[in-house]
PDB file of C-alpha atoms in Angstrom:
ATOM      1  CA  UNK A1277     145.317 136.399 116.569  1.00  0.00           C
ATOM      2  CA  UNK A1278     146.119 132.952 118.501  1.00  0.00           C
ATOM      3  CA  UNK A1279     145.566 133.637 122.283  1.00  0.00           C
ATOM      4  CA  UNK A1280     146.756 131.591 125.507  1.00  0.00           C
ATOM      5  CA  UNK A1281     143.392 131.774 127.681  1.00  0.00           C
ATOM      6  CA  UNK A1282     143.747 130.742 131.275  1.00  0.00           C
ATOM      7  CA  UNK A1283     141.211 129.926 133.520  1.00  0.00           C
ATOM      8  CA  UNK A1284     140.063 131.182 136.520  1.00  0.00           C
ATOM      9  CA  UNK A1285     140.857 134.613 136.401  1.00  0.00           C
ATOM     10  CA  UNK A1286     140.646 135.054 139.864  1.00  0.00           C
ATOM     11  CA  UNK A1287     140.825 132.272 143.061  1.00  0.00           C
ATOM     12  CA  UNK A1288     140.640 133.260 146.670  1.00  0.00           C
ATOM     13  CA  UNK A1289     141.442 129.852 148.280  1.00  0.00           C
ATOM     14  CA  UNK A1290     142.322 128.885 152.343  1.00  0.00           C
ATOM     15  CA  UNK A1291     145.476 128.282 153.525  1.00  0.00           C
ATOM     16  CA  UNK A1292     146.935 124.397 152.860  1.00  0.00           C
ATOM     17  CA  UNK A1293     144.239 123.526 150.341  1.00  0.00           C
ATOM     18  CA  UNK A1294     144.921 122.618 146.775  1.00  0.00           C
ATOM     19  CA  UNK A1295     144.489 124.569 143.700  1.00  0.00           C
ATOM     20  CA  UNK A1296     144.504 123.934 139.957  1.00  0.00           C
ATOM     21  CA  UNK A1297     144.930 126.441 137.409  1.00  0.00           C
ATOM     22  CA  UNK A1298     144.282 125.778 133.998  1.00  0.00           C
ATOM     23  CA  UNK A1299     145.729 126.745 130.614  1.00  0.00           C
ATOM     24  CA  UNK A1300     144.616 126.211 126.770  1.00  0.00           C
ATOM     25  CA  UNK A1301     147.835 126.493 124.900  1.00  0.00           C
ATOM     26  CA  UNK A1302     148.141 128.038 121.098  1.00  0.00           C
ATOM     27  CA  UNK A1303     147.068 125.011 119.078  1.00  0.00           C
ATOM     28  CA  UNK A1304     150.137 124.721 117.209  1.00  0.00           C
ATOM     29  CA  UNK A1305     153.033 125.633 119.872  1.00  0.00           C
ATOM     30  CA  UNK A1306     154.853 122.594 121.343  1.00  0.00           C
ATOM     31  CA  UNK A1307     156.566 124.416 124.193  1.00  0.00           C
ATOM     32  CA  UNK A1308     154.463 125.105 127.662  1.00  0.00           C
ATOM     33  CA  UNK A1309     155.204 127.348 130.737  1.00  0.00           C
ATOM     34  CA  UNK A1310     154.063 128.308 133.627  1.00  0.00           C
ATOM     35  CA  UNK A1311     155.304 131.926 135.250  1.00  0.00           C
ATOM     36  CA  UNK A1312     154.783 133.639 138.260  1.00  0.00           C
ATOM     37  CA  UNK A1313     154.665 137.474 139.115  1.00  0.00           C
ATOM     38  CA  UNK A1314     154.222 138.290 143.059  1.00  0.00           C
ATOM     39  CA  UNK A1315     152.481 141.574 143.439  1.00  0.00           C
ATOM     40  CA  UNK A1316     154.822 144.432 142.063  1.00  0.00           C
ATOM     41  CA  UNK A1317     157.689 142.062 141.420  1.00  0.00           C
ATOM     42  CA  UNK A1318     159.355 140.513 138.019  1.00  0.00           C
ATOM     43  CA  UNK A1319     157.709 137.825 136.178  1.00  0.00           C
ATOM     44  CA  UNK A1320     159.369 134.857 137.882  1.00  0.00           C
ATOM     45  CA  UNK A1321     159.877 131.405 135.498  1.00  0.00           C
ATOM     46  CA  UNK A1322     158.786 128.098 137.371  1.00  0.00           C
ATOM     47  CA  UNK A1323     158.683 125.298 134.617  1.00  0.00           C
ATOM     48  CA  UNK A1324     158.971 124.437 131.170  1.00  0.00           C
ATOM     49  CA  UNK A1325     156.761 121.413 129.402  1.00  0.00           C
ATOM     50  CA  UNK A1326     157.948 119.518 126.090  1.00  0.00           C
ATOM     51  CA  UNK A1327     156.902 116.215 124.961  1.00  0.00           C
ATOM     52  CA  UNK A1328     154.953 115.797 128.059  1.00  0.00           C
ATOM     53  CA  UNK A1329     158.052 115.885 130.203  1.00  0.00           C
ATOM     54  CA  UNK A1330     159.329 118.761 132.269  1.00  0.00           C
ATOM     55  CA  UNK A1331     161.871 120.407 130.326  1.00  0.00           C
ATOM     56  CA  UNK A1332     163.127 122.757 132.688  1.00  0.00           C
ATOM     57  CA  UNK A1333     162.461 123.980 136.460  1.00  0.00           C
ATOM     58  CA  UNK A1334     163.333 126.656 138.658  1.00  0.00           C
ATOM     59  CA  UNK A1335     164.147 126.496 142.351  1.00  0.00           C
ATOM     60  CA  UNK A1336     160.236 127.849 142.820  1.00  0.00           C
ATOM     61  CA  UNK A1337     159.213 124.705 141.591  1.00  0.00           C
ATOM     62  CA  UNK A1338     159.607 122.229 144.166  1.00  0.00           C
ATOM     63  CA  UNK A1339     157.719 119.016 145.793  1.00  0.00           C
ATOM     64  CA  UNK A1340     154.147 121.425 146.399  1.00  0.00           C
ATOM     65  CA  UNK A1341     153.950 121.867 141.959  1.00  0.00           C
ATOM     66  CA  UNK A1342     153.206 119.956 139.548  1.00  0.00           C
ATOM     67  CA  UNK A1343     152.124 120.028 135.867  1.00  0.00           C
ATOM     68  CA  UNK A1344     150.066 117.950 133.650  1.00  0.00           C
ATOM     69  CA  UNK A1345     148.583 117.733 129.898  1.00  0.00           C
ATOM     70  CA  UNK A1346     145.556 116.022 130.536  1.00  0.00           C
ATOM     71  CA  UNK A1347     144.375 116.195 126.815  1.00  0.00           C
ATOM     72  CA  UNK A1348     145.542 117.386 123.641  1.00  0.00           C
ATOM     73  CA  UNK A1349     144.513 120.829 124.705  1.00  0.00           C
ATOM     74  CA  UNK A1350     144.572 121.820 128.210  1.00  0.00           C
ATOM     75  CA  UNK A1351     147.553 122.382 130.781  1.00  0.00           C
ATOM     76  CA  UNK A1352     147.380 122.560 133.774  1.00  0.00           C
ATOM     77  CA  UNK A1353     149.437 123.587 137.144  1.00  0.00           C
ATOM     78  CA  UNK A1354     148.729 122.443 140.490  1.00  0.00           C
ATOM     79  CA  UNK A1355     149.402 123.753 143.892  1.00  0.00           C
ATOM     80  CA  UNK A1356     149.266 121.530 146.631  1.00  0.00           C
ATOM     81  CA  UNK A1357     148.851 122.602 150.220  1.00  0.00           C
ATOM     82  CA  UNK A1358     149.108 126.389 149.700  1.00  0.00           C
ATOM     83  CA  UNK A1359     150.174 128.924 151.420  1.00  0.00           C
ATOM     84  CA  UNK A1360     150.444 132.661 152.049  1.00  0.00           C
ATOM     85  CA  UNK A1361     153.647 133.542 149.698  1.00  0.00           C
ATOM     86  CA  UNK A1362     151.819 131.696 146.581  1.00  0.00           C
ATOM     87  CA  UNK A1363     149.531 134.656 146.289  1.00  0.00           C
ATOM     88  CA  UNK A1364     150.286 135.814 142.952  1.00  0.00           C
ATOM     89  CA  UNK A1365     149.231 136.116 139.533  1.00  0.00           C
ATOM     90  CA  UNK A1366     150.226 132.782 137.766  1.00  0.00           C
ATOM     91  CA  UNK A1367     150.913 133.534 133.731  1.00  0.00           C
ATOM     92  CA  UNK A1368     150.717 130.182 131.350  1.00  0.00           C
ATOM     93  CA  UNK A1369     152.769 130.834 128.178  1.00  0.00           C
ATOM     94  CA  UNK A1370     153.435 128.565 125.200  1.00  0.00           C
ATOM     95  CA  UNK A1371     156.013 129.039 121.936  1.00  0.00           C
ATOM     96  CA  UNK A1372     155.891 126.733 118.760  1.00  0.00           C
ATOM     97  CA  UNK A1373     160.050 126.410 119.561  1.00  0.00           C
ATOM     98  CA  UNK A1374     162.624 126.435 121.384  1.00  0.00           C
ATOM     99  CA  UNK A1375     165.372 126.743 119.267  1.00  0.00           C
ATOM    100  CA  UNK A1376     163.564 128.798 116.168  1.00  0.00           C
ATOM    101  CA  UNK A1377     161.840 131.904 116.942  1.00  0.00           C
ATOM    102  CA  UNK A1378     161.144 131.248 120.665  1.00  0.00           C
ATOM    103  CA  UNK A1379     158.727 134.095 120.793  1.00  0.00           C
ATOM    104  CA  UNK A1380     156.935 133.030 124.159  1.00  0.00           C
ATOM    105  CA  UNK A1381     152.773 134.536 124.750  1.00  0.00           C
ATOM    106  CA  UNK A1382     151.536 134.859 127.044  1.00  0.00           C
ATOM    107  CA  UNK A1383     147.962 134.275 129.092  1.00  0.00           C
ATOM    108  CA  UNK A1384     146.321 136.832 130.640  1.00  0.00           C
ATOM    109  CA  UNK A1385     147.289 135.436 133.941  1.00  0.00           C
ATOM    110  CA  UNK A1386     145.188 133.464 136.997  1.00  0.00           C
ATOM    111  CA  UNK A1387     145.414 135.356 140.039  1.00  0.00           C
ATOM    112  CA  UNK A1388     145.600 133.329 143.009  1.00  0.00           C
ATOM    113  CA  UNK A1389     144.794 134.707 146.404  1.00  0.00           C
ATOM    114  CA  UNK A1390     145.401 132.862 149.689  1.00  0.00           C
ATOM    115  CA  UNK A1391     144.338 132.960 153.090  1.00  0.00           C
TER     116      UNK A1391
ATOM    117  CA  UNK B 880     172.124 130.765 135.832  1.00  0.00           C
ATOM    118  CA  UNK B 881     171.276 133.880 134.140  1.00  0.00           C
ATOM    119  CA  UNK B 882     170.554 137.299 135.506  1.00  0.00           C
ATOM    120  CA  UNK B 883     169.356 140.219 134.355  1.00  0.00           C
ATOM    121  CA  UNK B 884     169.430 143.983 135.478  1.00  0.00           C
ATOM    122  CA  UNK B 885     167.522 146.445 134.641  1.00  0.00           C
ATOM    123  CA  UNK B 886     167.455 150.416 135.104  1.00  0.00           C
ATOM    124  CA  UNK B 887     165.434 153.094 136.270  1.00  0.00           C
ATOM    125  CA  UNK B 888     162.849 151.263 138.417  1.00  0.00           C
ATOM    126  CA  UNK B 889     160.880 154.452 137.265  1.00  0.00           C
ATOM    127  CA  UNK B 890     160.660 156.768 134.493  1.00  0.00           C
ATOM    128  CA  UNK B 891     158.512 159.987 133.825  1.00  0.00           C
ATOM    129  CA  UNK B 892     158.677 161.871 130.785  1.00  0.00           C
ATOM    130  CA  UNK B 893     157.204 164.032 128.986  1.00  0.00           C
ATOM    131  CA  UNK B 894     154.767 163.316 126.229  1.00  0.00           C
ATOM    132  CA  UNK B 895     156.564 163.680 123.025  1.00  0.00           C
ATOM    133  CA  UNK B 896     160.180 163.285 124.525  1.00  0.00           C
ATOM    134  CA  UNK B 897     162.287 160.094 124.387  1.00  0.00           C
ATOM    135  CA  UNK B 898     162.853 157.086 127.167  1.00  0.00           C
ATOM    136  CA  UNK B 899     165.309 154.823 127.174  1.00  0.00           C
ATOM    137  CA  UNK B 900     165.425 151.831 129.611  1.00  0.00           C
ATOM    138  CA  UNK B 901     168.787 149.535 129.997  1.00  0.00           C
ATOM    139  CA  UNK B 902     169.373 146.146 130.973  1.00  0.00           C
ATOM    140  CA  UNK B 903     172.525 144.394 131.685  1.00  0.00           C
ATOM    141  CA  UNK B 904     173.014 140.206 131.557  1.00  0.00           C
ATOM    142  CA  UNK B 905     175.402 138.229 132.852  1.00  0.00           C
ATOM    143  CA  UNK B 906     175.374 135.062 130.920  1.00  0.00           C
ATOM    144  CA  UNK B 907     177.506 135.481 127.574  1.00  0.00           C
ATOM    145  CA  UNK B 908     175.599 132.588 126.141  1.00  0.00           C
ATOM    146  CA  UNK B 909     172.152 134.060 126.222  1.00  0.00           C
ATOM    147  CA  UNK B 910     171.447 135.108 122.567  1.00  0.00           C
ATOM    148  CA  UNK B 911     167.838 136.429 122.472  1.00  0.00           C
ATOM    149  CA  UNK B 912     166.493 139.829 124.491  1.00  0.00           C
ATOM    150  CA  UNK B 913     162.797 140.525 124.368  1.00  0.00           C
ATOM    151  CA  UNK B 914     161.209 143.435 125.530  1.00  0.00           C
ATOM    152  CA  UNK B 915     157.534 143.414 126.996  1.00  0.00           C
ATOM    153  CA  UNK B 916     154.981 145.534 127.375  1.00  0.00           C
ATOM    154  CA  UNK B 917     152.858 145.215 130.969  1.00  0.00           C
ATOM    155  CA  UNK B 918     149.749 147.445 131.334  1.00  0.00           C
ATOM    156  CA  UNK B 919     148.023 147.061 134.848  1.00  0.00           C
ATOM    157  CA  UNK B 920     146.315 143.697 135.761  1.00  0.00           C
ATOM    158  CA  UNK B 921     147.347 142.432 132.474  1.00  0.00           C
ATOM    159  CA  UNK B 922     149.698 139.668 130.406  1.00  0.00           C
ATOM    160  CA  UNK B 923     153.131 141.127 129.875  1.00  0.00           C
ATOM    161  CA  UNK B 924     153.347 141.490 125.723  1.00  0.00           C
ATOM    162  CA  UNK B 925     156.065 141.116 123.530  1.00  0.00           C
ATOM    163  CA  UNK B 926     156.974 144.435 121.834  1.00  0.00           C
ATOM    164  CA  UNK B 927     160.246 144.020 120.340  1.00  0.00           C
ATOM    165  CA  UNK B 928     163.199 141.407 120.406  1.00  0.00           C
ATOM    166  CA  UNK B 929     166.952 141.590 119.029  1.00  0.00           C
ATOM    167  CA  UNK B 930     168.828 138.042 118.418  1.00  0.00           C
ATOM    168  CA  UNK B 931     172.675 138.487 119.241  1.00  0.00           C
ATOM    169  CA  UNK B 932     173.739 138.315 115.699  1.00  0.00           C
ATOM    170  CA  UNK B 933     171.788 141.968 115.253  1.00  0.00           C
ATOM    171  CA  UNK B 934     172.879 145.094 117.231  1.00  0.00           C
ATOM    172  CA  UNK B 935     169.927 147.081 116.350  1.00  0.00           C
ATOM    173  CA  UNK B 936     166.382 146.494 115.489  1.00  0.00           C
ATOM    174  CA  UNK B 937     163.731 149.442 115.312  1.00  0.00           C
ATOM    175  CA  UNK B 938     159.832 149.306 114.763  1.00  0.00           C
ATOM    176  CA  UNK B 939     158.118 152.336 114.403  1.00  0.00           C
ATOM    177  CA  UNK B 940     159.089 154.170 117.235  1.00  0.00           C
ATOM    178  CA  UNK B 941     160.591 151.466 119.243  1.00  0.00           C
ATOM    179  CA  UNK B 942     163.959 150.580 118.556  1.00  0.00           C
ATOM    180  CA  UNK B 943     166.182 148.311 120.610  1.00  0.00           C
ATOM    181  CA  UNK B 944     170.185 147.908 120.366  1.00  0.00           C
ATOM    182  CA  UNK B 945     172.438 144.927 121.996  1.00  0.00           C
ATOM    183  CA  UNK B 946     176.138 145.383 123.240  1.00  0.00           C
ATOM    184  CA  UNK B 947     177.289 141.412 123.318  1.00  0.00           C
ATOM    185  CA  UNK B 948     180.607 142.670 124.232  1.00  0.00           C
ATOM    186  CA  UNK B 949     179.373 144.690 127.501  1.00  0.00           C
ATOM    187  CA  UNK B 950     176.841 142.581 127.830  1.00  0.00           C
ATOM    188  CA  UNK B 951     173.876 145.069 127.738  1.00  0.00           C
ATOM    189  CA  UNK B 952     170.644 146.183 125.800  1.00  0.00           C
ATOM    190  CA  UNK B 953     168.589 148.885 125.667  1.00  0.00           C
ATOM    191  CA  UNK B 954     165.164 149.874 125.033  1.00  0.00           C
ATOM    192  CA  UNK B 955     164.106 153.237 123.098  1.00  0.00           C
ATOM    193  CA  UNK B 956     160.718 154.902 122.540  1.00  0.00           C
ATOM    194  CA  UNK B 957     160.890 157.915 121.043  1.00  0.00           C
ATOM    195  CA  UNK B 958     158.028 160.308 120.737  1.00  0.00           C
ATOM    196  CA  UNK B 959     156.355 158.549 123.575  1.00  0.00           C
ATOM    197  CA  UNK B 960     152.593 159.026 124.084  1.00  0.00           C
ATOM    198  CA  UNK B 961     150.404 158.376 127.312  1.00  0.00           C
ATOM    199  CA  UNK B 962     149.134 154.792 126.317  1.00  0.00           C
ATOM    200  CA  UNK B 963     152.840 154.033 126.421  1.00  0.00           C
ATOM    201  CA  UNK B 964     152.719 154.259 130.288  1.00  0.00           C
ATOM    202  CA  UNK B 965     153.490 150.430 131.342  1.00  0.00           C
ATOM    203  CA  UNK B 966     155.899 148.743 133.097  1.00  0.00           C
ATOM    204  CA  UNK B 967     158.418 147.369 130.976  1.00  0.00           C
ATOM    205  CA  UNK B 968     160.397 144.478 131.362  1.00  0.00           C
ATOM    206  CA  UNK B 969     163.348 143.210 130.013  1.00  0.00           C
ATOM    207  CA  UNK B 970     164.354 139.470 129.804  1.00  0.00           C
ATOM    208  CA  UNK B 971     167.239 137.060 128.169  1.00  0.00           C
ATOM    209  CA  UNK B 972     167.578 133.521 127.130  1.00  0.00           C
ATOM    210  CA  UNK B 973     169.450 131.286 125.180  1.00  0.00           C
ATOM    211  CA  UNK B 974     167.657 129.606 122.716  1.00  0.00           C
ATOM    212  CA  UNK B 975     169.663 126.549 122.035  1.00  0.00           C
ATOM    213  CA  UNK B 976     170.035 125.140 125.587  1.00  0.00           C
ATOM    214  CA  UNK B 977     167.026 126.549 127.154  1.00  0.00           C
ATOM    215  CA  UNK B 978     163.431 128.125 126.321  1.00  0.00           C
ATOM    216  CA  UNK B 979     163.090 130.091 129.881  1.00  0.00           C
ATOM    217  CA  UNK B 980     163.070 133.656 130.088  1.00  0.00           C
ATOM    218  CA  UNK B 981     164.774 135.627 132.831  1.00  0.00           C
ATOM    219  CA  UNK B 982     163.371 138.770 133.359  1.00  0.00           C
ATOM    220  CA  UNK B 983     164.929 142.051 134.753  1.00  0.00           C
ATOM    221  CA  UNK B 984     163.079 143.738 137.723  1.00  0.00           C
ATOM    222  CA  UNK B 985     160.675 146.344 135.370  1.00  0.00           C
ATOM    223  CA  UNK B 986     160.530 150.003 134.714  1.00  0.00           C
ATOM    224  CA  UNK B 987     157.320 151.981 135.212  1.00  0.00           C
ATOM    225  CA  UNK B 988     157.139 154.564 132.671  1.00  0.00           C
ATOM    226  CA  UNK B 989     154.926 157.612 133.041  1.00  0.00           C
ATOM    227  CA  UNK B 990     154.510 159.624 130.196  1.00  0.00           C
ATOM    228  CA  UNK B 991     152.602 162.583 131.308  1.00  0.00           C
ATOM    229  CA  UNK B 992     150.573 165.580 128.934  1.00  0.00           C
TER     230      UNK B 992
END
């Protein structure tokens, strides 16, 4: 079966330095997202990604995110300047729609560690 | 926006009895409710979903029914088992207007022998 695969599994990084975690979609899914789960909390959405555009963002998602397709395969999310609340595991998810089916996998998560 | 509420934080059983898990949302437009499945350390993973034109949908021993009217869903297991013991999260959408999931706070379930 088709699996989201995120890379690293696990980053320790310092406070205020930038991270990048990357994401290898299901090949034929069109829709792109990036989640976040804070230790023992819910599974938090941040953003969507369609057409190479944001589709959608939360209030999470602000000025220190952003999100890229570099290549036909990869997406990625980076964190600029981090700090001590963005410890968390980060879950990339993809779905062929949005409208049919919307069935949304998920990676097996990066978990990011700063400080 | 959308939010979703979900009930018992925890849940032990017995192996072999039932569990039920509820959720309430508070969008009337959201029309799709998945269910996932959350082992320790690992990806949350879709076990069941109900569209709102459906009021009940069962696989195996996992079942889920929607009240559009009160607003609420529900998760069933019945003869639950010890790999069953997850958290379990809820979550609603609508699929026409957006592709985000909102996600209800989890249930750990512990079945125990």
């Amino acid at each position: 079966e088709p699996e989201v695969t995120q890379t690293p599994s696990h980053q320790v990084t310092q406070m205020g330095q930038e991270v990048i975690l990357r994401c290898v979609p299901i090949s034929n899914h069109l829709y792109f997202y990036w989640y976040r789960q804070i230790l023992g909390q819910k599974v938090e959405f941040l953003v969507s990604f369609y057409n190479n555009e944001i589709s959608e963002k939360s209030e999470i998602f602000d000025d220190q995110f952003s999100v890229e397709r570099p290549d036909g395969s990869n997406f990625t999310l980076k964190i600029r300047s981090t700090k001590l609340e963005d410890s968390a595991m980060y879950f990339c998810a993809s779905s062929e729609y949005r409208v049919k089916g919307n069935t949304i996998y998920f990676g097996e998560g990066s978990w990011l560690t700063v400080v | 926006g959308e939010n979703v509420e979900q009930h018992p934080s925890t849940l032990s059983v017995q192996e072999g009895d039932s569990a039920v898990i509820k959720c309430t949302y508070s969008d009337s437009a959201s029309n799709y409710f998945p269910w996932y499945k959350q082992e320790l350390g690992k990806r949350p993973q879709l076990i069941i979903d109900i569209r709102s034109n459906v009021g009940e949908k069962k696989d195996q021993r996992i079942a889920v029914t929607l009240n559009k009217t009160a607003k609420h869903f529900s998760l069933h297991i019945t003869e639950t088992q010890p790999e069953d013991s997850a958290v379990y999260f809820c979550a609603a959408t609508h699929t026409g207007t957006a592709s985000k999931l909102t996600f209800g706070t989890g249930t750990r379930l512990q079945v125990t022998l």
